[in-house]
Tab-separated table of C-alpha atoms in Angstrom:
chain	number	residue	atom	x	y	z
A	1	ARG	CA	176.610	-72.844	64.579
A	2	THR	CA	173.589	-70.937	64.342
A	3	TYR	CA	175.301	-67.116	64.208
A	4	LEU	CA	176.234	-67.202	60.923
A	5	GLY	CA	174.368	-66.287	58.418
A	6	SER	CA	171.665	-65.260	61.269
A	7	PHE	CA	169.544	-62.384	61.667
A	8	PHE	CA	172.103	-61.473	64.511
A	9	PHE	CA	175.156	-61.892	62.395
A	10	TYR	CA	174.013	-58.826	59.709
A	11	MET	CA	173.391	-56.861	62.550
A	12	ASP	CA	176.076	-57.116	64.309
A	13	ILE	CA	178.206	-56.256	60.811
A	14	LEU	CA	175.916	-53.630	59.931
A	15	GLY	CA	176.319	-51.903	63.338
A	16	ALA	CA	180.145	-52.534	63.694
A	17	GLY	CA	180.437	-51.047	59.765
A	18	SER	CA	178.572	-48.041	61.065
A	19	LEU	CA	181.204	-47.083	63.472
A	20	LEU	CA	183.178	-45.605	60.920
A	21	LEU	CA	180.400	-43.115	60.752
A	22	ASP	CA	181.880	-41.865	64.206
A	23	LEU	CA	185.249	-41.185	63.122
A	24	SER	CA	185.249	-37.497	62.299
A	25	TYR	CA	188.219	-38.118	59.929
A	26	VAL	CA	186.260	-40.325	57.700
A	27	VAL	CA	182.737	-37.650	57.915
A	28	SER	CA	184.571	-35.146	57.275
A	29	SER	CA	186.571	-36.375	54.146
A	30	GLY	CA	183.037	-36.506	52.136
A	31	THR	CA	183.497	-32.534	51.022
A	32	SER	CA	181.094	-32.679	48.446
A	33	MET	CA	178.248	-34.462	50.062
A	34	SER	CA	178.144	-31.939	52.985
A	35	ASN	CA	177.016	-29.900	50.697
A	36	ASN	CA	174.209	-31.959	49.584
A	37	ALA	CA	171.357	-31.515	52.401
A	38	VAL	CA	169.370	-34.255	50.999
A	39	VAL	CA	172.262	-37.041	50.687
A	40	MET	CA	173.419	-36.191	54.285
A	41	ARG	CA	170.055	-36.460	55.603
A	42	ALA	CA	169.735	-39.448	54.291
A	43	ALA	CA	172.812	-40.610	55.274
A	44	ARG	CA	171.781	-39.411	59.088
A	45	ILE	CA	169.082	-41.843	58.506
A	46	ALA	CA	171.195	-44.560	57.356
A	47	LYS	CA	173.479	-43.917	60.445
A	48	LEU	CA	170.479	-44.004	63.060
A	49	GLY	CA	169.508	-47.691	61.627
A	50	ALA	CA	172.865	-48.654	61.960
A	51	ARG	CA	173.267	-47.827	65.283
A	52	ALA	CA	169.531	-49.238	65.943
A	53	GLY	CA	170.939	-52.688	65.014
A	54	ARG	CA	173.682	-52.308	67.603
A	55	PHE	CA	171.462	-51.478	70.395
A	56	THR	CA	169.266	-54.807	69.088
A	57	LYS	CA	172.020	-56.817	70.875
A	58	LEU	CA	170.981	-55.715	74.382
A	59	VAL	CA	167.208	-57.630	73.587
A	60	LYS	CA	169.685	-61.115	73.919
A	61	LEU	CA	171.143	-60.417	77.140
A	62	LEU	CA	167.474	-60.987	78.366
A	63	ARG	CA	168.319	-64.761	78.461
A	64	PHE	CA	170.578	-64.021	81.013
A	65	LEU	CA	168.900	-62.123	83.581
A	66	PRO	CA	168.043	-64.098	86.538
A	67	GLY	CA	164.529	-66.348	85.803
A	68	MET	CA	164.822	-66.285	82.255
A	69	THR	CA	167.343	-69.373	82.569
A	70	ASP	CA	166.454	-72.858	83.431
A	71	GLN	CA	168.375	-74.465	86.407
A	72	ASN	CA	168.690	-77.996	84.258
A	73	THR	CA	171.261	-78.239	81.335
A	74	ASP	CA	168.939	-81.080	79.406
A	75	GLN	CA	168.125	-80.504	76.280
A	76	GLY	CA	163.685	-81.238	76.439
A	77	THR	CA	160.934	-79.654	74.858
A	78	ALA	CA	160.507	-77.315	77.287
A	79	LYS	CA	163.809	-75.848	76.758
A	80	VAL	CA	163.333	-75.896	72.747
A	81	ILE	CA	160.380	-74.334	73.449
A	82	SER	CA	162.048	-71.283	75.416
A	83	ALA	CA	164.553	-71.229	73.140
A	84	ARG	CA	162.951	-70.793	70.106
A	85	LEU	CA	160.386	-68.110	71.846
A	86	ILE	CA	163.487	-65.974	73.297
A	87	LEU	CA	164.948	-66.311	69.581
A	88	ALA	CA	161.124	-64.734	68.080
A	89	LEU	CA	160.846	-62.368	70.272
A	90	SER	CA	163.913	-60.690	70.022
A	91	THR	CA	164.187	-61.183	66.621
A	92	ARG	CA	160.346	-58.895	66.551
A	93	VAL	CA	161.686	-56.352	68.621
A	94	SER	CA	165.111	-55.782	67.177
A	95	CYS	CA	163.297	-55.050	63.356
A	96	LEU	CA	160.806	-52.736	65.748
A	97	ILE	CA	163.379	-50.604	66.989
A	98	ILE	CA	165.304	-50.763	63.022
A	99	VAL	CA	161.947	-49.856	61.233
A	100	MET	CA	160.829	-47.113	64.005
A	101	VAL	CA	164.576	-45.447	64.039
A	102	MET	CA	164.930	-45.165	60.227
A	103	LEU	CA	160.767	-44.397	59.725
A	104	LEU	CA	160.855	-41.429	62.559
A	105	PRO	CA	163.209	-39.358	61.106
A	106	LEU	CA	161.460	-39.526	57.587
A	107	PHE	CA	158.781	-36.921	59.444
A	108	ASP	CA	160.815	-34.182	59.000
A	109	MET	CA	161.915	-34.142	55.696
A	110	PRO	CA	158.500	-31.577	54.368
A	111	THR	CA	159.341	-28.979	57.981
A	112	TYR	CA	162.869	-28.876	56.042
A	113	PRO	CA	165.206	-26.677	56.425
A	114	GLU	CA	165.143	-26.949	60.156
A	115	ASN	CA	167.161	-23.300	60.394
A	116	ASP	CA	167.028	-21.004	57.650
A	117	TYR	CA	169.468	-18.052	57.899
A	118	SER	CA	168.173	-16.327	55.267
A	119	MET	CA	166.273	-14.565	57.134
A	120	LYS	CA	168.713	-12.936	59.914
A	121	ALA	CA	170.523	-12.230	56.387
A	122	TRP	CA	167.985	-10.394	54.944
A	123	LEU	CA	167.180	-8.327	58.059
A	124	ASN	CA	170.399	-7.229	58.077
A	125	SER	CA	171.036	-6.052	54.684
A	126	LEU	CA	168.851	-4.122	55.079
A	127	ASP	CA	169.702	-2.757	57.986
A	128	LEU	CA	172.848	-1.973	56.322
A	129	THR	CA	170.552	-0.105	53.799
A	130	LEU	CA	169.370	2.058	55.906
A	131	THR	CA	172.714	2.841	57.531
A	132	ASN	CA	174.485	3.559	54.228
A	133	LEU	CA	171.462	4.798	51.623
A	134	GLY	CA	168.972	6.213	53.631
A	135	PRO	CA	164.962	5.189	53.810
A	136	THR	CA	164.607	5.952	50.260
A	137	SER	CA	166.859	3.100	49.388
A	138	LEU	CA	165.182	0.113	51.868
A	139	ASP	CA	161.931	0.624	50.383
A	140	TYR	CA	163.010	-0.729	47.237
A	141	ARG	CA	165.339	-3.456	49.450
A	142	ILE	CA	162.023	-4.282	51.141
A	143	ASP	CA	160.017	-5.189	47.536
A	144	ASP	CA	163.261	-7.390	46.628
A	145	PHE	CA	162.980	-8.555	50.210
A	146	ASP	CA	159.096	-9.402	50.126
A	147	ASP	CA	159.691	-11.165	46.311
A	148	PHE	CA	162.543	-13.667	47.532
A	149	TYR	CA	159.714	-15.391	49.291
A	150	SER	CA	156.487	-15.133	47.316
A	151	SER	CA	157.517	-19.067	46.187
A	152	LYS	CA	158.185	-20.040	49.570
A	153	ASP	CA	155.251	-21.378	52.460
A	154	TYR	CA	156.656	-18.843	55.399
A	155	HIS	CA	157.353	-15.297	54.464
A	156	PRO	CA	157.418	-11.788	55.480
A	157	VAL	CA	153.978	-9.673	56.297
A	158	GLU	CA	155.379	-6.645	58.070
A	159	VAL	CA	158.821	-5.133	58.068
A	160	HIS	CA	159.301	-2.389	61.090
A	161	TRP	CA	162.424	-0.039	61.202
A	162	GLN	CA	163.464	3.431	63.236
A	163	VAL	CA	165.283	6.202	62.001
A	164	ASN	CA	166.193	9.107	64.955
A	165	GLY	CA	163.861	7.309	67.280
A	166	THR	CA	160.751	7.460	65.013
A	167	GLY	CA	159.570	3.999	64.006
A	168	TYR	CA	157.691	3.178	60.495
A	169	TYR	CA	156.664	0.303	58.924
A	170	LYS	CA	155.564	-1.104	56.039
A	171	ARG	CA	152.929	-4.108	54.992
A	172	LEU	CA	153.879	-6.175	52.299
A	173	SER	CA	151.635	-8.686	49.598
A	174	HIS	CA	151.530	-11.484	52.250
A	175	LYS	CA	148.645	-11.479	54.682
A	176	LYS	CA	149.476	-12.285	58.393
A	177	PRO	CA	148.190	-15.288	59.922
A	178	ARG	CA	144.981	-15.730	61.631
A	179	ARG	CA	146.824	-17.017	64.746
A	180	GLY	CA	149.331	-15.243	67.088
A	181	ALA	CA	151.510	-18.160	67.741
A	182	ASN	CA	151.846	-18.875	64.062
A	183	GLU	CA	153.623	-15.124	63.896
A	184	ILE	CA	157.631	-14.486	64.654
A	185	GLU	CA	159.429	-12.541	64.691
A	186	ILE	CA	162.721	-11.732	63.474
A	187	SER	CA	164.988	-8.811	64.109
A	188	ALA	CA	168.441	-7.509	62.854
A	189	ASP	CA	171.677	-7.489	65.350
A	190	SER	CA	171.124	-4.087	65.933
A	191	GLY	CA	167.774	-4.277	66.327
A	192	THR	CA	166.975	-1.528	64.080
A	193	VAL	CA	165.732	-3.531	61.736
A	194	TYR	CA	162.982	-6.111	62.544
A	195	ALA	CA	159.870	-8.316	60.435
A	196	TYR	CA	156.856	-10.474	61.407
A	197	PHE	CA	157.018	-13.663	59.471
A	198	ASN	CA	153.544	-16.135	58.734
A	199	PHE	CA	154.812	-19.743	59.503
A	200	GLY	CA	151.161	-20.738	59.149
A	201	ALA	CA	151.546	-22.671	56.596
A	202	LYS	CA	154.750	-24.288	57.501
A	203	ASN	CA	153.207	-25.235	61.293
A	204	ARG	CA	150.350	-26.715	59.858
A	205	ILE	CA	152.509	-29.392	57.537
A	206	THR	CA	154.352	-29.665	61.256
A	207	SER	CA	151.283	-30.842	62.684
A	208	ALA	CA	150.041	-33.197	59.986
A	209	CYS	CA	153.440	-34.642	59.532
A	210	ASN	CA	152.784	-35.402	63.901
A	211	MET	CA	149.946	-36.604	63.347
A	212	ILE	CA	150.884	-38.801	60.737
A	213	LEU	CA	153.679	-40.080	62.698
A	214	ILE	CA	151.188	-40.874	65.715
A	215	LEU	CA	148.639	-43.168	63.446
A	216	VAL	CA	151.754	-45.034	61.851
A	217	ILE	CA	153.022	-45.644	65.507
A	218	ILE	CA	150.267	-47.430	66.764
A	219	THR	CA	149.813	-49.359	63.413
A	220	MET	CA	153.624	-50.087	63.852
A	221	MET	CA	152.756	-51.341	67.687
A	222	MET	CA	149.922	-52.888	66.859
A	223	GLY	CA	151.201	-54.845	63.749
A	224	PHE	CA	154.288	-55.958	65.702
A	225	SER	CA	151.959	-56.757	68.939
A	226	LEU	CA	149.877	-59.576	66.814
A	227	LEU	CA	153.016	-60.628	64.920
A	228	LEU	CA	154.309	-61.168	68.955
A	229	SER	CA	151.068	-63.233	69.795
A	230	ASN	CA	151.236	-65.151	66.512
A	231	SER	CA	154.939	-66.237	67.288
A	232	VAL	CA	153.485	-67.402	71.251
A	233	SER	CA	150.557	-69.576	69.862
A	234	THR	CA	153.035	-71.116	67.242
A	235	ILE	CA	155.315	-71.646	69.015
A	236	VAL	CA	154.650	-72.451	72.949
A	237	MET	CA	150.888	-73.113	72.700
A	238	ARG	CA	149.945	-75.370	69.678
A	239	PRO	CA	152.543	-77.466	71.059
A	240	LEU	CA	151.033	-77.270	73.769
A	241	GLU	CA	147.852	-77.969	72.794
A	242	GLY	CA	149.398	-81.252	70.687
A	243	LEU	CA	150.824	-82.089	74.142
A	244	LEU	CA	147.772	-82.125	76.194
A	245	ALA	CA	145.921	-83.805	73.325
A	246	GLY	CA	148.259	-86.989	73.380
A	247	VAL	CA	147.914	-86.935	77.652
A	248	ARG	CA	144.197	-86.877	76.877
A	249	GLY	CA	144.281	-89.685	74.894
A	250	MET	CA	146.410	-91.829	76.260
A	251	ALA	CA	143.893	-91.206	79.596
């Protein structure tokens, strides 16, 4: 009687609806959506949140574990308090899981794109230019390569190539990173042409997102701990204090 219209009722509906996203023909039918990275990422977050709604049903199974149920079948005060406490705890734990699953992917948004294939494509293009047109045309092509990343927070700093066993390189307009860990080497498929990229700014953004994520998780855990403590105090401690006060008054 209390299931219809309750928190778990809507979570079950949301989880059942998310099963449609697991069907390949349903996902593949939205061809226009698959071309929009922002929409796909938002849909992925919604899908994770819906799946979390299915996982929260496992919390309700705690009442069937040994030692979690009462041996008697009466509906006394202890039974009512136990049922209210289990419902309050399971609801808050479910909300914590859903909020965390919905928030965690948001911290990956500033680091998009996760895989940038333009770097590999550019180096393969430089390799073809070197093979078909020679080193003279390669110099002009490298300038275009440098201008392409001028508006991005990661960019090439050096381009190296080999001609008849002799190595050449060209410094580009962007600066090299201060730390060697922020420098990444990307090479063409043939290995003749390769470049070094400065990912210092991108790594700093990723580190900042990770620090904010840790702070958010700590804040959420503290907040939900206070909510759980308040629920236990409201459901258990206050009625128990009232009961003891009544016993003390009768004595």
